[in-house]
Structure formats: structure tokens, C-alpha cells
mmCIF file of C-alpha atoms in Angstrom:
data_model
loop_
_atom_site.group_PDB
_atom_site.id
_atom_site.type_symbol
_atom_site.label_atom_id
_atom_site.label_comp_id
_atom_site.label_asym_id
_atom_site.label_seq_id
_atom_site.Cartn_x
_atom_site.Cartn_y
_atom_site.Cartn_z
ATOM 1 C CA UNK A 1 41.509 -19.065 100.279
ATOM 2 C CA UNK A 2 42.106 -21.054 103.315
ATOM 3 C CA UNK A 3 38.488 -19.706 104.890
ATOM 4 C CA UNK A 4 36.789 -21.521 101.746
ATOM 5 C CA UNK A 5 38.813 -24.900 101.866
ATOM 6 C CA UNK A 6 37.788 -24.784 105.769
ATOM 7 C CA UNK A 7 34.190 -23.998 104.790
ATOM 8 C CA UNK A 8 34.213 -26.294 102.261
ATOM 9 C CA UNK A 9 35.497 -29.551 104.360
ATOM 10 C CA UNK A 10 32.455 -28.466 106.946
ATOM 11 C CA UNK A 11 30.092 -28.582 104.355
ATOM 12 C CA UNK A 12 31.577 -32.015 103.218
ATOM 13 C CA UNK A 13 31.299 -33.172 106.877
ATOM 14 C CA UNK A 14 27.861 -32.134 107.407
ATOM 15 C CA UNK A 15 26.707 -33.775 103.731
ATOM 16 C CA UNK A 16 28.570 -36.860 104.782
ATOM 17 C CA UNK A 17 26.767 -37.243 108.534
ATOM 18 C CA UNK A 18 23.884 -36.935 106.897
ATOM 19 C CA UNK A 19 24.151 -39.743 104.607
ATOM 20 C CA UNK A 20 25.856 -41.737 107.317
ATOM 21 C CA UNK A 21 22.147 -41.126 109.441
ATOM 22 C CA UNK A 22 20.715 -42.070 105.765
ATOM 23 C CA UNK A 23 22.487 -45.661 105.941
ATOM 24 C CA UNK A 24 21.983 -46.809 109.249
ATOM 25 C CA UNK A 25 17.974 -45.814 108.369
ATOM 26 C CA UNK A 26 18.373 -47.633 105.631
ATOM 27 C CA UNK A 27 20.072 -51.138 107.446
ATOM 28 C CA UNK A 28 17.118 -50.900 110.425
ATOM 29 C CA UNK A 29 14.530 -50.763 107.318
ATOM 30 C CA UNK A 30 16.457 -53.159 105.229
ATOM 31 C CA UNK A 31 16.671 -55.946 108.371
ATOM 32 C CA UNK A 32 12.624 -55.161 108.862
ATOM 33 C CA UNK A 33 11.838 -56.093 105.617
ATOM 34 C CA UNK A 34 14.270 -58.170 104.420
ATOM 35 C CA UNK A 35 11.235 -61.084 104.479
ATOM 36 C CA UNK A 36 10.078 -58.325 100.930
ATOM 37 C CA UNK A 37 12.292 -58.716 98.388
ATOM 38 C CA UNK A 38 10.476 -56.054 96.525
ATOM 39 C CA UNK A 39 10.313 -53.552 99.266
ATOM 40 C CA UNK A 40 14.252 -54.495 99.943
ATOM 41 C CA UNK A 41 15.180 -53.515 95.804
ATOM 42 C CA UNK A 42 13.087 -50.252 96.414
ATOM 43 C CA UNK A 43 14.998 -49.206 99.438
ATOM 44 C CA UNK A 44 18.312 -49.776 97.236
ATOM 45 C CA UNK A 45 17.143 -48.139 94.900
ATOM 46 C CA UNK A 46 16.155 -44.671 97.336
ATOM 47 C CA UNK A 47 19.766 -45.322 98.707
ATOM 48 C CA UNK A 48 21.402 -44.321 95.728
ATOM 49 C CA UNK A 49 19.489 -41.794 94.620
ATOM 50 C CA UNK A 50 19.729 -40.270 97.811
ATOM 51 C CA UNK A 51 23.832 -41.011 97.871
ATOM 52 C CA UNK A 52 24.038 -39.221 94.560
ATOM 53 C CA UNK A 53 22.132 -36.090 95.226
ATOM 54 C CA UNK A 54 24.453 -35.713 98.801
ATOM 55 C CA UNK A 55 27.416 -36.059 96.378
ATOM 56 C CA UNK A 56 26.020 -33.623 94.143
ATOM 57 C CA UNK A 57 25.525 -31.230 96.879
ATOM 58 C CA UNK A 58 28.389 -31.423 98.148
ATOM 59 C CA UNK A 59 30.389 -31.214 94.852
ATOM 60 C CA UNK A 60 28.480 -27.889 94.005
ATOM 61 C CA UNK A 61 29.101 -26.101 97.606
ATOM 62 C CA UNK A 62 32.507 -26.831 97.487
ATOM 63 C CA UNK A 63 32.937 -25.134 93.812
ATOM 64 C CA UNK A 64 30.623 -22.520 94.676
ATOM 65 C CA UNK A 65 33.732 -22.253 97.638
ATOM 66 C CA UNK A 66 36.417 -22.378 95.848
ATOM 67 C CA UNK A 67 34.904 -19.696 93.164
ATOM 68 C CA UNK A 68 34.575 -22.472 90.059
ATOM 69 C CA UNK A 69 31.843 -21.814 88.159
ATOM 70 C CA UNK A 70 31.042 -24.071 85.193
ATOM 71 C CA UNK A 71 30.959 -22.466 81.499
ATOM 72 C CA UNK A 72 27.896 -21.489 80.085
ATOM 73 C CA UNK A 73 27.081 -22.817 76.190
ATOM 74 C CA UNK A 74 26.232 -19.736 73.866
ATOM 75 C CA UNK A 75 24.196 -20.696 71.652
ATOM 76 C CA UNK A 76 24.592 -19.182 68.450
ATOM 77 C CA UNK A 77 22.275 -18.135 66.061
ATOM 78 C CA UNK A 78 22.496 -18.439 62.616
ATOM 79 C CA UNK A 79 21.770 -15.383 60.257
ATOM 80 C CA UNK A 80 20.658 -16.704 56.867
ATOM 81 C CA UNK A 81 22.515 -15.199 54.225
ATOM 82 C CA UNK A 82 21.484 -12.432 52.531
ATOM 83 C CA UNK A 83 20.303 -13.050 48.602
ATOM 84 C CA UNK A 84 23.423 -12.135 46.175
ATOM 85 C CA UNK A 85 21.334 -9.398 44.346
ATOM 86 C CA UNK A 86 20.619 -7.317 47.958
ATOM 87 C CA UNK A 87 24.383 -7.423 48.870
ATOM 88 C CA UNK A 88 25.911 -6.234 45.263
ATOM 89 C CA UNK A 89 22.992 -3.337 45.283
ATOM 90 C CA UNK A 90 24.287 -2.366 48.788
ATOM 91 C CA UNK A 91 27.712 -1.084 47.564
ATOM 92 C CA UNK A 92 26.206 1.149 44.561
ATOM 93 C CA UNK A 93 23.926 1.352 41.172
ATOM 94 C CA UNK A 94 26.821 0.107 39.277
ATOM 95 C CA UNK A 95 25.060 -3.237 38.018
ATOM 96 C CA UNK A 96 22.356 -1.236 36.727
ATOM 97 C CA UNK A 97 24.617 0.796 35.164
ATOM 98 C CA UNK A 98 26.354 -1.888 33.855
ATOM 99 C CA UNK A 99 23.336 -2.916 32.173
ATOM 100 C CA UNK A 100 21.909 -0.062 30.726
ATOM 101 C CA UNK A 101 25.916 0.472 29.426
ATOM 102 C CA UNK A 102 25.473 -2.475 27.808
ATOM 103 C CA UNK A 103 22.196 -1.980 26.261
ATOM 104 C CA UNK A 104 23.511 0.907 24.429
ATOM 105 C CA UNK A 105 26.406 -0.599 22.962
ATOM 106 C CA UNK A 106 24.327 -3.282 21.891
ATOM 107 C CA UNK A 107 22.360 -0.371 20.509
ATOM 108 C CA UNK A 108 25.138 1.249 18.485
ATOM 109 C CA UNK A 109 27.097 -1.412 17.792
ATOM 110 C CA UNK A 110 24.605 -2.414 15.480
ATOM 111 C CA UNK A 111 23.395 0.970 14.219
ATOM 112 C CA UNK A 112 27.133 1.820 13.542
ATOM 113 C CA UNK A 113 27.970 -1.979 11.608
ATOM 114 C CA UNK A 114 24.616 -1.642 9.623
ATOM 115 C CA UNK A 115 25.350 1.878 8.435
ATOM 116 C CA UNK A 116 27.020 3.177 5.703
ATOM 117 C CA UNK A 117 30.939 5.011 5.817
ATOM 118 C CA UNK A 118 31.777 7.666 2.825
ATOM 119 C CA UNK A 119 34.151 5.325 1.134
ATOM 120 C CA UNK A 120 36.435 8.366 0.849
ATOM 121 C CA UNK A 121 39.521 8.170 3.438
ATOM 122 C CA UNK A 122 37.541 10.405 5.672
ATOM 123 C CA UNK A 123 34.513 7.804 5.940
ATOM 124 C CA UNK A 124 37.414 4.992 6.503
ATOM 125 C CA UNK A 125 38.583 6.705 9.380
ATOM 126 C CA UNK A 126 35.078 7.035 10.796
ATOM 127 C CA UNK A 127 34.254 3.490 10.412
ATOM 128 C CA UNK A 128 37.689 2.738 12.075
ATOM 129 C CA UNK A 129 36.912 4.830 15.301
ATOM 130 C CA UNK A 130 33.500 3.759 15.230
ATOM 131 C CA UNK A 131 34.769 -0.249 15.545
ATOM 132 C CA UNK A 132 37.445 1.176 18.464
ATOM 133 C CA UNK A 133 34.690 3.314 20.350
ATOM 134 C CA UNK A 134 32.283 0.028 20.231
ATOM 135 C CA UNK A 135 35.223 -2.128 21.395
ATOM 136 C CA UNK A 136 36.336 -0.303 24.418
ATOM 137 C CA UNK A 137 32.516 0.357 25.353
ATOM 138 C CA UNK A 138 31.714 -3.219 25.457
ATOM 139 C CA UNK A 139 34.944 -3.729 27.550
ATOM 140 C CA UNK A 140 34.313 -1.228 30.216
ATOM 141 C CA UNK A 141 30.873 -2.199 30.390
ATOM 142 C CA UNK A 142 31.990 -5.403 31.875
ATOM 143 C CA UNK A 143 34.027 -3.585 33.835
ATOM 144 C CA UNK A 144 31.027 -2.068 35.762
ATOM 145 C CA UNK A 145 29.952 -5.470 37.000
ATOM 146 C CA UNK A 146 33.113 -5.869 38.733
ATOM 147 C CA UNK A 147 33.042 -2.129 40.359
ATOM 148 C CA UNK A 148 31.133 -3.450 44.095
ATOM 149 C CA UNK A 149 33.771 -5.922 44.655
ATOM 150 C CA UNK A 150 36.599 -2.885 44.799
ATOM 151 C CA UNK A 151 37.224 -1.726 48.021
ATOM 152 C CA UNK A 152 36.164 2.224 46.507
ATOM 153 C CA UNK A 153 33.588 1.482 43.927
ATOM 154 C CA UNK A 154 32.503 4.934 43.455
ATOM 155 C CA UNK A 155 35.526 6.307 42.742
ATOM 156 C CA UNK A 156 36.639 3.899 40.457
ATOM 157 C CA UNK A 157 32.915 3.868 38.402
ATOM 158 C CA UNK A 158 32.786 7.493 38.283
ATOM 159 C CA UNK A 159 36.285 7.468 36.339
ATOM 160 C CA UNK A 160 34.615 4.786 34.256
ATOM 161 C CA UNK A 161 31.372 6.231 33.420
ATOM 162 C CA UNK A 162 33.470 9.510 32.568
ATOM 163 C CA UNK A 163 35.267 7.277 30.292
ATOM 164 C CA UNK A 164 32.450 5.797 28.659
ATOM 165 C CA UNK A 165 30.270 9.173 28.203
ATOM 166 C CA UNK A 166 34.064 11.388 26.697
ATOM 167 C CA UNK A 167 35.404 8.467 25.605
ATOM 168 C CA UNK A 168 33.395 6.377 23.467
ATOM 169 C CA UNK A 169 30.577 8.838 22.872
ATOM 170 C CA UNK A 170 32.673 11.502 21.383
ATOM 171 C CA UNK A 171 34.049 8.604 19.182
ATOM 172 C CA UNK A 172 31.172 7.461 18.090
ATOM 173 C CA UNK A 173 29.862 11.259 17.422
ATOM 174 C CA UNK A 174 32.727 11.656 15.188
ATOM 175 C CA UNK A 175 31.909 8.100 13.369
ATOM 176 C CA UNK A 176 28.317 9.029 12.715
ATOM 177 C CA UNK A 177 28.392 12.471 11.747
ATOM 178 C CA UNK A 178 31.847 13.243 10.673
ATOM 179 C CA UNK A 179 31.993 16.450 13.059
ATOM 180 C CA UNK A 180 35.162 16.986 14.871
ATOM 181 C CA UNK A 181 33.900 19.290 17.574
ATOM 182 C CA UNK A 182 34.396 17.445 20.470
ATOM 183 C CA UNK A 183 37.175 15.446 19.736
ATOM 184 C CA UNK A 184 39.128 17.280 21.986
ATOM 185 C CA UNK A 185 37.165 15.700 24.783
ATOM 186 C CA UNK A 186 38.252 11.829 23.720
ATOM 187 C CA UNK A 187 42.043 11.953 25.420
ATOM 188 C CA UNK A 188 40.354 13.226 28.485
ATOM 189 C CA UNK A 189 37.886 10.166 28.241
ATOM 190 C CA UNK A 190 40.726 7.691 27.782
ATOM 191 C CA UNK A 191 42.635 9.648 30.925
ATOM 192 C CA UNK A 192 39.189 8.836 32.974
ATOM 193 C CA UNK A 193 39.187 5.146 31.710
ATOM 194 C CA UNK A 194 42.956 4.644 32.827
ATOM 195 C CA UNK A 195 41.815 6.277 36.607
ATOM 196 C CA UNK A 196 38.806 4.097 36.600
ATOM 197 C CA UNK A 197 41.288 0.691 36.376
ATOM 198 C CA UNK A 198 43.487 2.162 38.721
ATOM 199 C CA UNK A 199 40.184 2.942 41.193
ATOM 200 C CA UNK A 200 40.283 -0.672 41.041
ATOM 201 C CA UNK A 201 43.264 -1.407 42.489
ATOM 202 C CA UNK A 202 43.257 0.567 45.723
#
């Protein structure tokens, strides 16, 4: 440390001879042409410039000395953001999903409210899980669109589609044709539906 303060005062020394040669230059040209006013504003001029760039020289070796080294700007760019559609389609299908879930309730909802029940007690309850099996499709469908926000969508949507396909479809089976052969399927369905929400959450 005490090398570069002693280089650093020579370097001052030998900027500061030199502008003392500078100014007595400068006072022998000034007196010679002080009869040019012109000339005499030029000089002036010269003489700072010249007294500046020794300062600045002289500044910058003793930093350069002493180890200071001004920061550097970074200059950062600026990524324009990607569209919405290109980041939701990065974390899965499940929008398209979503849609085409939604399509076909659309589909049976209206199939299933335009058709006609037995009005025996049997073609009650088949209207009944018919209007249950439409509700909960519609609601989980919506739940789709929410699936690449989750921190796991795939688990959670593949609980959910589960849910949709045992759930809802063996309901609506049963609503349409009466048949009871896969009912045993529709408490599993509601078991995936109550995973998928719970996906959600982790």
C-alpha cells in the first residue's frame, strides 16, 4: 500500500511539472500577443483544456494505484413477455381438456333435459342422477382451467379426469339407459374427484 501512495504522489509530481512548463509557455505566448485579443481568448481557452486533461490523468493513475476501479453499468435487456396462451400450454393439455370437458356436458346436458324419464320411481331416480352427474361435470370442468396454476397439475388433473370419466359418465349411463352395471365404479369416481381438489392444494 505504501509503494502505490509513493507511486502515486510521483505521478502527481510529474503531471503537475508538466503543467507548471504548460503555464509559463502559456504567460511568454500570452505577453507576445497580448496586442490579439482573439489569439489571447484562444490561448485561455488551450490552457484549460490542457489543465483538465493533466487533472484527469492524474486522477486516473492514482486510482489505477490505489486499485479503484469505477463500476461498470449492465445494461439490461428486456425479454418481452411471453403471450398468456404459450405459458398456460407449457404446464399441460389441461385447457384443452377443459374445453372439450365442457363441450360434452354441454352435449349431454341437453340430450339428458330434452329426453324423456319412465315416470315410474325408477325413471325419477334416473332423471335425479342424471341432473347430479351434469352438475358436478360442469363444476369440475371449470376446475380444469385452474389445473396449470397448481404447483402439480398432472397429478391433480389426472384425479380429475378419473373423476369425470367414473364419476359422471357412469351416472349418466345409469340415467340414460337404466343399467346398473357399472355403478359400482361411481364411489371410486367421486374418491378420484376428492384427490383431484386435494392435487390442488399441494
Amino acid at each position: 500500500m505504501y509503494a502505490y501512495v509513493v507511486h502515486a504522489v510521483q505521478v502527481y509530481k510529474k503531471e503537475t511539472d508538466r503543467v507548471h512548463r504548460k503555464v509559463v509557455r502559456y504567460t511568454i505566448t500570452t505577453d507576445k500577443q497580448s496586442a490579439n485579443p482573439a489569439a489571447h481568448c484562444q490561448n485561455s481557452l488551450n490552457y484549460r483544456a490542457n489543465t483538465l486533461q493533466v487533472a484527469k490523468a492524474a486522477a486516473n493513475s492514482v486510482t489505477d494505484c490505489i486499485g479503484l476501479k469505477p463500476k461498470k453499468i449492465e445494461v439490461v435487456k428486456m425479454i418481452p413477455p411471453e403471450p398468456l396462451y404459450k405459458l398456460v400450454s407449457a404446464t399441460g393439455p389441461f385447457v384443452r381438456l377443459a374445453a372439450l370437458s365442457g363441450a360434452t356436458a354441454v352435449i349431454l346436458g341437453a340430450y339428458g333435459s330434452h329426453r324423456a324419464y319412465p315416470k315410474e320411481a325408477q325413471g325419477q331416480e334416473q332423471k335425479r342422477l342424471f341432473e347430479i352427474a351434469s352438475r358436478y361435470h360442469f363444476i369440475h370442468t371449470l376446475a380444469l382451467f385452474g389445473l396449470p396454476m397448481c404447483r402439480m397439475p398432472f397429478v391433480a388433473g389426472t384425479f380429475m379426469m378419473s373423476g369425470i370419466v367414473l364419476f359422471c359418465g357412469t351416472c349418466y349411463y345409469y340415467a340414460f339407459t337404466g343399467d346398473k352395471s357399472y355403478s359400482k365404479l361411481t364411489p371410486i369416481g367421486g374418491t378420484c374427484l376428492i384427490l383431484g381438489w386435494l392435487g390442488m392444494v399441494i
